XYZ file of C-alpha atoms in Angstrom:
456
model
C 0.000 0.000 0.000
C 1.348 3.415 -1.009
C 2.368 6.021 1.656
C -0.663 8.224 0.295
C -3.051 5.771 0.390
C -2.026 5.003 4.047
C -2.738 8.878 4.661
C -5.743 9.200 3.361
C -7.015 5.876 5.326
C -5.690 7.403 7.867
C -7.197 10.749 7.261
C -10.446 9.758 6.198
C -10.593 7.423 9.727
C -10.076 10.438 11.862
C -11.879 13.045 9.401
C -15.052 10.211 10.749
C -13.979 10.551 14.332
C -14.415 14.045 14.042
C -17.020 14.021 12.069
C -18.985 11.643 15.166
C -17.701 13.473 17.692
C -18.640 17.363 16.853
C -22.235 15.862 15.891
C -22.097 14.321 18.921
C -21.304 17.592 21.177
C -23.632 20.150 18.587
C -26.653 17.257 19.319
C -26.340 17.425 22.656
C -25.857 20.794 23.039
C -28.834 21.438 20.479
C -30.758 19.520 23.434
C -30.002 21.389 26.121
C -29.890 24.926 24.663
C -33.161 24.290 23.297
C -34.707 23.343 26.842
C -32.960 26.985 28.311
C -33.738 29.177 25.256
C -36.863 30.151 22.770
C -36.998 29.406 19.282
C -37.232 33.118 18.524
C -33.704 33.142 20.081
C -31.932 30.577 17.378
C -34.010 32.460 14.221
C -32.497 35.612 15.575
C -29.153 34.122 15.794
C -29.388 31.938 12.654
C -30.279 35.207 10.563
C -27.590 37.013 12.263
C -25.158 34.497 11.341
C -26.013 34.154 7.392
C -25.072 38.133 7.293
C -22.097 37.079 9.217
C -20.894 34.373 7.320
C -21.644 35.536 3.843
C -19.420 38.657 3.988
C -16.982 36.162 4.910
C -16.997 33.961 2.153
C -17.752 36.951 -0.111
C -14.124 38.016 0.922
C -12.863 34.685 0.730
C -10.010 34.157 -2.260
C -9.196 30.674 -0.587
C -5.603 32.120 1.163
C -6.050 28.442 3.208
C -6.673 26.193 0.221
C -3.420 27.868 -1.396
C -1.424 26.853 1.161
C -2.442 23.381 0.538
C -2.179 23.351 -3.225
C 0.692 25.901 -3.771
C 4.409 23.893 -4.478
C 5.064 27.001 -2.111
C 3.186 25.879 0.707
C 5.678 25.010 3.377
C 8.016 27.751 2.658
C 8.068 30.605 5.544
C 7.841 33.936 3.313
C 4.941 32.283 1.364
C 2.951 31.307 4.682
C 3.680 34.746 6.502
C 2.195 36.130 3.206
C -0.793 34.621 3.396
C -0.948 35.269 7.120
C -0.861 39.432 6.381
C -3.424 38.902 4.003
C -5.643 37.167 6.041
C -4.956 40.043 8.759
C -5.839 42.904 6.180
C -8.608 40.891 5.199
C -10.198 40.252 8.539
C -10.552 44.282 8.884
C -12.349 44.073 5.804
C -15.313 42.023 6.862
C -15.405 43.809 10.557
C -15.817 47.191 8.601
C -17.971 45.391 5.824
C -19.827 43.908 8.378
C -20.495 47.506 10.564
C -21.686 48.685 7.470
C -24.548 46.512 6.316
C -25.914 46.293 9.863
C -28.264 48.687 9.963
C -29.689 47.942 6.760
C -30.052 44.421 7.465
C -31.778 45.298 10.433
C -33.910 47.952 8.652
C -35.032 45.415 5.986
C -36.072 42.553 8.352
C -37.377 44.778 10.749
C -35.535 43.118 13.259
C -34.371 45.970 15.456
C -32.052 42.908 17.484
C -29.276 42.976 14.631
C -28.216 46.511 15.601
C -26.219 45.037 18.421
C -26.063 41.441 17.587
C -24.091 41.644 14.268
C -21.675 43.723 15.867
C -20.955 41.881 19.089
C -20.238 38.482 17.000
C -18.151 39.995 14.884
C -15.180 40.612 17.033
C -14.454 37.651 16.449
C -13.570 38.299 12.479
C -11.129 40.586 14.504
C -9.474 37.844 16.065
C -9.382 35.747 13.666
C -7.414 37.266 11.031
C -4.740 36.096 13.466
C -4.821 32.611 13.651
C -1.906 30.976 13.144
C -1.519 28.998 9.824
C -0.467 26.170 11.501
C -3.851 24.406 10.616
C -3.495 24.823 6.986
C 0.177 23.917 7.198
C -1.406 20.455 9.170
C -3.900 19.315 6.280
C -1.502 19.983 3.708
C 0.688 17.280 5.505
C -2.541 15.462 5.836
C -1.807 15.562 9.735
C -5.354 15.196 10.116
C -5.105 13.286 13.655
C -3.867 16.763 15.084
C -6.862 18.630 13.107
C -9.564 16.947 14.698
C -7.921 17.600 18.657
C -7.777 20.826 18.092
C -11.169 21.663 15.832
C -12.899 19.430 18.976
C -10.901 20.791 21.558
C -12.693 24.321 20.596
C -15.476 23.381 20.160
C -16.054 21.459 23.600
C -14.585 25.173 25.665
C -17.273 27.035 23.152
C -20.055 24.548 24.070
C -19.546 24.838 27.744
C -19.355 28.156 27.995
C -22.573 28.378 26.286
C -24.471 25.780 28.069
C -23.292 27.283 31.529
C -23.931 30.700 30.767
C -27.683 29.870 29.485
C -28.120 28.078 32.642
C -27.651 31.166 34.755
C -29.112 33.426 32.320
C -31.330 32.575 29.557
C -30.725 35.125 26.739
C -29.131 35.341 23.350
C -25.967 36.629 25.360
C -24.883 33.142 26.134
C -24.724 32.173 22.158
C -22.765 35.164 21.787
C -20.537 34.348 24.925
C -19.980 30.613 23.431
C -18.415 32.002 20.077
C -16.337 34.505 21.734
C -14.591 32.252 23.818
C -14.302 29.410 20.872
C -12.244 32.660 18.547
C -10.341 33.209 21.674
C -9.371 29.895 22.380
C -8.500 28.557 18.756
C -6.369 31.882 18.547
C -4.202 30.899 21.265
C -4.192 27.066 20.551
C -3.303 27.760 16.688
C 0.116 29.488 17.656
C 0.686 26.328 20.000
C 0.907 24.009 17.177
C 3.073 26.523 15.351
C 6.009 24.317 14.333
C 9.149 27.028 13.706
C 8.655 31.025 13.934
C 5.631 32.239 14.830
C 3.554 34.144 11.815
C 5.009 37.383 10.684
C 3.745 40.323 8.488
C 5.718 39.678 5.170
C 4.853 40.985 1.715
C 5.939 38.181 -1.436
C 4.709 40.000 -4.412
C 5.003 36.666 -6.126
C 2.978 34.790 -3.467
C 0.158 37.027 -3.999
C 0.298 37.118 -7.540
C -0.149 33.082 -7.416
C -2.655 33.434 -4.230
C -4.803 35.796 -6.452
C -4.080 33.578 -9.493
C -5.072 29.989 -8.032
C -7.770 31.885 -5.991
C -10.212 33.754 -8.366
C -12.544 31.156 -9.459
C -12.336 29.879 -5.607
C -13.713 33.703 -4.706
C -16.385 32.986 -7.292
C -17.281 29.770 -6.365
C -17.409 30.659 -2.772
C -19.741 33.944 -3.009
C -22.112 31.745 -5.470
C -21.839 29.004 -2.457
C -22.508 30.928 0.188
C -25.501 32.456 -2.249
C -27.129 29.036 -2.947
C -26.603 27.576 0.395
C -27.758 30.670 2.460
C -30.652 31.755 -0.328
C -32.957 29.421 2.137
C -32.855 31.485 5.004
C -32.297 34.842 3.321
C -35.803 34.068 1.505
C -37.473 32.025 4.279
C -36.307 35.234 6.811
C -39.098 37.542 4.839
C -41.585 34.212 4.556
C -41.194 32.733 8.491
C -41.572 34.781 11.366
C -38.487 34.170 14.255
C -39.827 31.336 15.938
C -40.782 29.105 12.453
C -37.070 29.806 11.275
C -35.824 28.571 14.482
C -37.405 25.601 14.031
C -36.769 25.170 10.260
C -33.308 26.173 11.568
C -33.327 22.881 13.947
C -34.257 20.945 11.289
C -32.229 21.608 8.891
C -28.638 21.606 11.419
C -30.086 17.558 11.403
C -30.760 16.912 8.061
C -27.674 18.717 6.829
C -25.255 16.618 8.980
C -24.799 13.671 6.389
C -23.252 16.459 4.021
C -21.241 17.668 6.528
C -18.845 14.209 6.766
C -18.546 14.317 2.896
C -17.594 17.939 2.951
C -14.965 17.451 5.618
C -13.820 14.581 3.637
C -13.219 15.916 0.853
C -11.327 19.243 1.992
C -9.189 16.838 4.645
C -8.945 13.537 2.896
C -10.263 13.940 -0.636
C -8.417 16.847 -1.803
C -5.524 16.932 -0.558
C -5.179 13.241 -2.257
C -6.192 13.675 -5.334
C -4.106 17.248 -5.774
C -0.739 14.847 -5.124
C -1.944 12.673 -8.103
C -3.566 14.830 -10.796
C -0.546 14.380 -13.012
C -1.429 10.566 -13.265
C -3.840 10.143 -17.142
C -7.356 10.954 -16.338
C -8.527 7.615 -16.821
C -6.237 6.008 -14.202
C -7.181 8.603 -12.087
C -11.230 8.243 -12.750
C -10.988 4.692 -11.669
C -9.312 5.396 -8.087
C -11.960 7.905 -7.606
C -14.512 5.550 -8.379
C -13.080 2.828 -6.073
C -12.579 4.430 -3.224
C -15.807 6.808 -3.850
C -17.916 3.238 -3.115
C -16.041 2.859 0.216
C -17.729 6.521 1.057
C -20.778 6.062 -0.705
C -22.847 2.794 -0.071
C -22.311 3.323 4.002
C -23.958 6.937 3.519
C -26.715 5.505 1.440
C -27.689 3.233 3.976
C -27.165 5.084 6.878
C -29.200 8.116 5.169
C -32.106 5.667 4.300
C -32.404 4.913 7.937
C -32.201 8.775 8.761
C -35.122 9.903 6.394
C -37.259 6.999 7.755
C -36.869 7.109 11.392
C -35.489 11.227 11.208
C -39.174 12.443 12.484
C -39.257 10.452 15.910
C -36.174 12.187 17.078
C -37.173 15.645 16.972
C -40.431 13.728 18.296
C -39.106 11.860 21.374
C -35.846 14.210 22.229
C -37.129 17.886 21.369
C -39.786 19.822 23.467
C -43.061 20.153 21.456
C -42.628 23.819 20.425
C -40.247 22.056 17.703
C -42.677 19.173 16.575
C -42.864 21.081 12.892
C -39.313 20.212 12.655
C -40.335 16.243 12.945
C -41.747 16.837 9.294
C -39.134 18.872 8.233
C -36.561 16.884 8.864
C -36.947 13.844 6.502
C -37.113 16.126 3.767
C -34.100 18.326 3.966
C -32.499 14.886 4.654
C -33.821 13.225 1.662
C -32.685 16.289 -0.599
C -29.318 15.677 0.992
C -28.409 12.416 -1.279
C -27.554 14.510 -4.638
C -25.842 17.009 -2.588
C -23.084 14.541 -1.143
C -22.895 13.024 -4.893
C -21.531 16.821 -6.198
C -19.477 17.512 -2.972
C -17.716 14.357 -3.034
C -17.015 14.982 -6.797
C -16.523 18.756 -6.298
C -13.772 18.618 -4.420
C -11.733 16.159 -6.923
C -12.558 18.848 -9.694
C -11.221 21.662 -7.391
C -8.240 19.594 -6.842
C -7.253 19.148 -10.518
C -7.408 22.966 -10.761
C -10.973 22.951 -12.328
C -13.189 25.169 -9.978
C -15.103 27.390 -12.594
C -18.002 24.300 -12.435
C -18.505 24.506 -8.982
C -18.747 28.248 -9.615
C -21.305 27.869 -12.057
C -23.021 25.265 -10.399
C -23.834 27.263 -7.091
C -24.978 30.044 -9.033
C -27.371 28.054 -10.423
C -28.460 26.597 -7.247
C -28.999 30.198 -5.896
C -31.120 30.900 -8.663
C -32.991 27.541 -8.164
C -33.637 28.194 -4.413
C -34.313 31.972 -4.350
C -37.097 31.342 -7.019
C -38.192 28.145 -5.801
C -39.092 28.803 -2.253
C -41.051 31.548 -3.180
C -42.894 29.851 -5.843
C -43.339 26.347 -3.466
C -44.629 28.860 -0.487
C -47.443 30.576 -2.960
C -48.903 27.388 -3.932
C -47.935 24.697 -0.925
C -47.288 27.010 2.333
C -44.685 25.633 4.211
C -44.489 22.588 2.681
C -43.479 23.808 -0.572
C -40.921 26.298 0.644
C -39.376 23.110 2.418
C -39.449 21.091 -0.731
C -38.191 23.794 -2.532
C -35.213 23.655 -0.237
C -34.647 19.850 -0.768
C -34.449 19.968 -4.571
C -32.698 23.832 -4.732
C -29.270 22.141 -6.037
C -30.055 19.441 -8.115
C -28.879 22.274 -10.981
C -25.229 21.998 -8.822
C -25.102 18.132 -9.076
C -26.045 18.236 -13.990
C -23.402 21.148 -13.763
C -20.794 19.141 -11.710
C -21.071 15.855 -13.586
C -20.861 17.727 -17.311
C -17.759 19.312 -15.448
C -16.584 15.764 -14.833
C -17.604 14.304 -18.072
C -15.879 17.132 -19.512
C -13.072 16.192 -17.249
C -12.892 12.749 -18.005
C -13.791 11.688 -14.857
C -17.237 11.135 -14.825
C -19.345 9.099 -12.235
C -22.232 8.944 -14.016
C -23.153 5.422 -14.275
C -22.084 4.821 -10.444
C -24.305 7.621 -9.469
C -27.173 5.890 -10.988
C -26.312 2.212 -9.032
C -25.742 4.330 -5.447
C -29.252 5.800 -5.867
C -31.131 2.568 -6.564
C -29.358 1.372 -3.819
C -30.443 4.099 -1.774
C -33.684 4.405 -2.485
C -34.556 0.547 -2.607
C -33.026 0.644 0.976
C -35.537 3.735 1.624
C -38.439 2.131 0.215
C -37.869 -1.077 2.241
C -37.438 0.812 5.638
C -40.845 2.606 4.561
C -42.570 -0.137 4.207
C -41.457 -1.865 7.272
C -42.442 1.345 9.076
C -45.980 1.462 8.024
C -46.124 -2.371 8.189
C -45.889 -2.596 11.421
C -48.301 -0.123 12.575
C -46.633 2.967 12.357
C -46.909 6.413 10.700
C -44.943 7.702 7.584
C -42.083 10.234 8.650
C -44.736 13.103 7.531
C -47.539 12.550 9.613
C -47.087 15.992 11.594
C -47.784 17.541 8.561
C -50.573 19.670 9.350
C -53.331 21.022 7.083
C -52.237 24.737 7.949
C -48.705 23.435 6.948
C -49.249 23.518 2.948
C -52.393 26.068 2.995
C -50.791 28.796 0.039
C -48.431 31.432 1.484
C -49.460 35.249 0.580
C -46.040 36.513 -0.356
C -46.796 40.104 0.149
């Protein structure tokens, strides 16, 4: 067995660890913090936090991904380049983000945001100085050291928050939670520096290649954050506080399958297939497709299981101001299967320098979801915003495989196997369900749920 196979084993057995163990602390915590605070609290949040996050990624020309790709990546002047940039940057998006607060505010007539973007934003401040030890760690697939760190932070970010709800039950204690998370990964990132500590430094070359390598990645990653926010930003003017809380709930569930294949493939899946896409495409096609089984057919069958059984645990572990989400949930899952075909598959284009199709492919998504919800609300209420949500980036997944086809490394075929596979499991589960007495995954589904939406 090669010495990169054995890393990405390696990798992709930790990357699960992870993967197990932050769903693990986020579930639990979800439990608690929704027993201390009000729904209203998480929409409030949740909407603060797409503002947030967006001007992020709208700023983002992927200075950490370089580091990982770039033959540079390991060489001090390179990595203290990036480091100033990410400095300069992070003053950006804290002055970006002072700016659009009171509009945001204004236009959701949520008067909240005036004071709640701006307190969650120091921690863009800090931030922009984290080490780039992390970076430095994934390119050397050191992925074991990842994972006690990424944890580590988010344990000291989850007890904070969970104690300070306890002894006062406001929004402050969300705010508190993230503060102390920036705070500690600052310090802890310069702990695993290996060498000098980060510099300011100024490699006109580096930045030409940053801004080179990095242009379709700022593309790619405004259209990403467009398609995979466009949900809330719509569903923000559609639901009041406490239904996007709860669609909010739902969706952290449903979404989590995706989350393992994304962290795969930035952790395990790219950084592999970057160190072999000199090899001839159709060599490399058929590792992707062998090892993309090993991935795929557990997730099928563990997702089947989630859509079909999904409902009863918002049912049996969630108080019942959150029983809408039991309906919820089985749909945003099921719209999850297409979604971890194009990430998987994403992240081998992006690593053979090809990330114009994921570009194009979240811009159509956005355009999918920010017409579809409104569309699915007028006719089917709820219901058909939610739905709307579940298909939104089906347009992501035809745009990804032509890019593969194009690529010569289309998955195509296998695709088509791994959803009869996953749908024959679903259907079998289904019918064992409602065999034996039991409800379909739906049944909260109430008649006010898909009564037309009035838009305006």
């Amino acid at each position: 067995m090669s010495s990169e196979k054995k890393l990405a084993i390696k990798g992709a057995f930790w990357t699960i660890i992870s993967y197990g163990g932050s769903q693990i602390i986020r579930f639990g915590s979800n439990l608690i913090l929704t027993r201390l605070l009000l729904p209203e609290l998480f929409g409030l949040v949740g909407l603060a936090y797409v503002f947030i996050v967006g001007v992020h990624l709208f700023s983002d020309i992927g200075l950490r991904p370089s580091i990982i790709q770039n033959k540079r990546g390991e060489e001090p002047e390179f990595l203290n380049t990036v480091w100033t940039m990410q400095v300069i940057r992070s003053f950006f998006v804290w002055l970006c983000l002072m700016l659009i607060t009171w509009p945001v505010a204004t236009f959701y007539k949520q008067p909240g945001l005036l004071w709640l973007i701006p307190a969650i934003s120091i921690n863009t401040l800090i931030g922009g100085f984290y080490s780039t030890a992390i970076s430095s760690l994934n390119r050397k697939m050191a992925v074991k050291q990842v994972v006690i760190f990424e944890l580590g932070i988010q344990i000291i970010s989850t007890t904070v928050m969970i104690v300070w709800a306890w002894f006062d039950r406001s929004i402050w204690a969300i705010v508190a939670g993230g503060f102390m998370g920036s705070v500690t990964e600052l310090i802890w990132s310069y702990f695993l520096m290996r060498g000098k500590p980060n510099r300011f430094a100024w490699d006109r070359e580096a930045v030409k290649e940053i801004f080179s390598y990095g242009k379709w990645i700022f593309l790619s990653t405004v259209l990403f954050f467009l398609c995979s926010q466009a949900d809330r930003l719509v569903l923000a003017k559609i639901f009041d506080l406490r239904m996007l809380g709860i669609y909010g709930i739902a969706f952290t569930l449903g979404d989590m399958p995706r989350q393992v294949i994304i962290a795969l493939g930035g952790r395990v899946i790219f950084p592999s297939i970057s160190t072999l896409a000199d090899l001839p495409r159709e060599e490399l096609r058929a590792k992707i497709i062998k090892n993309r089984n090993l991935i795929l057919i557990p997730l099928a069958i563990g997702l089947a299981i989630f859509v079909s059984c999904g409902d009863q645990l918002i049912l049996t572990l969630y108080r019942k101001e959150y029983a809408a989400a039991s309906w919820m949930l089985p749909i945003l899952a099921l719209g999850i299967w297409h979604t971890t075909l194009h990430n998987l598959m994403g992240s081998c284009l992006l690593a053979v320098g090809k990330s114009q199709y994921g570009a194009m492919g979240n811009l159509a998504t956005f355009l999918s979801i920010s017409i579809g919800i409104p569309i699915g609300y007028h006719f089917m209420g709820n219901l058909g915003a939610v739905l709307a949500v579940a298909v939104g980036d089906i347009p992501t997944y035809l745009v990804i495989s032509y890019g593969l086809w194009r690529e010569k490394l289309s998955c195509f075929w296998q695709d088509i196997q791994l959803t009869a596979l996953f749908l024959g499991v679903l259907g079998i589960l289904l019918f064992c369900r409602f065999h034996f007495g039991h409800t379909l995954p739906i049944d909260r589904l109430l008649p006010i749920d898909w009564k037309p939406g009035k838009l305006f």
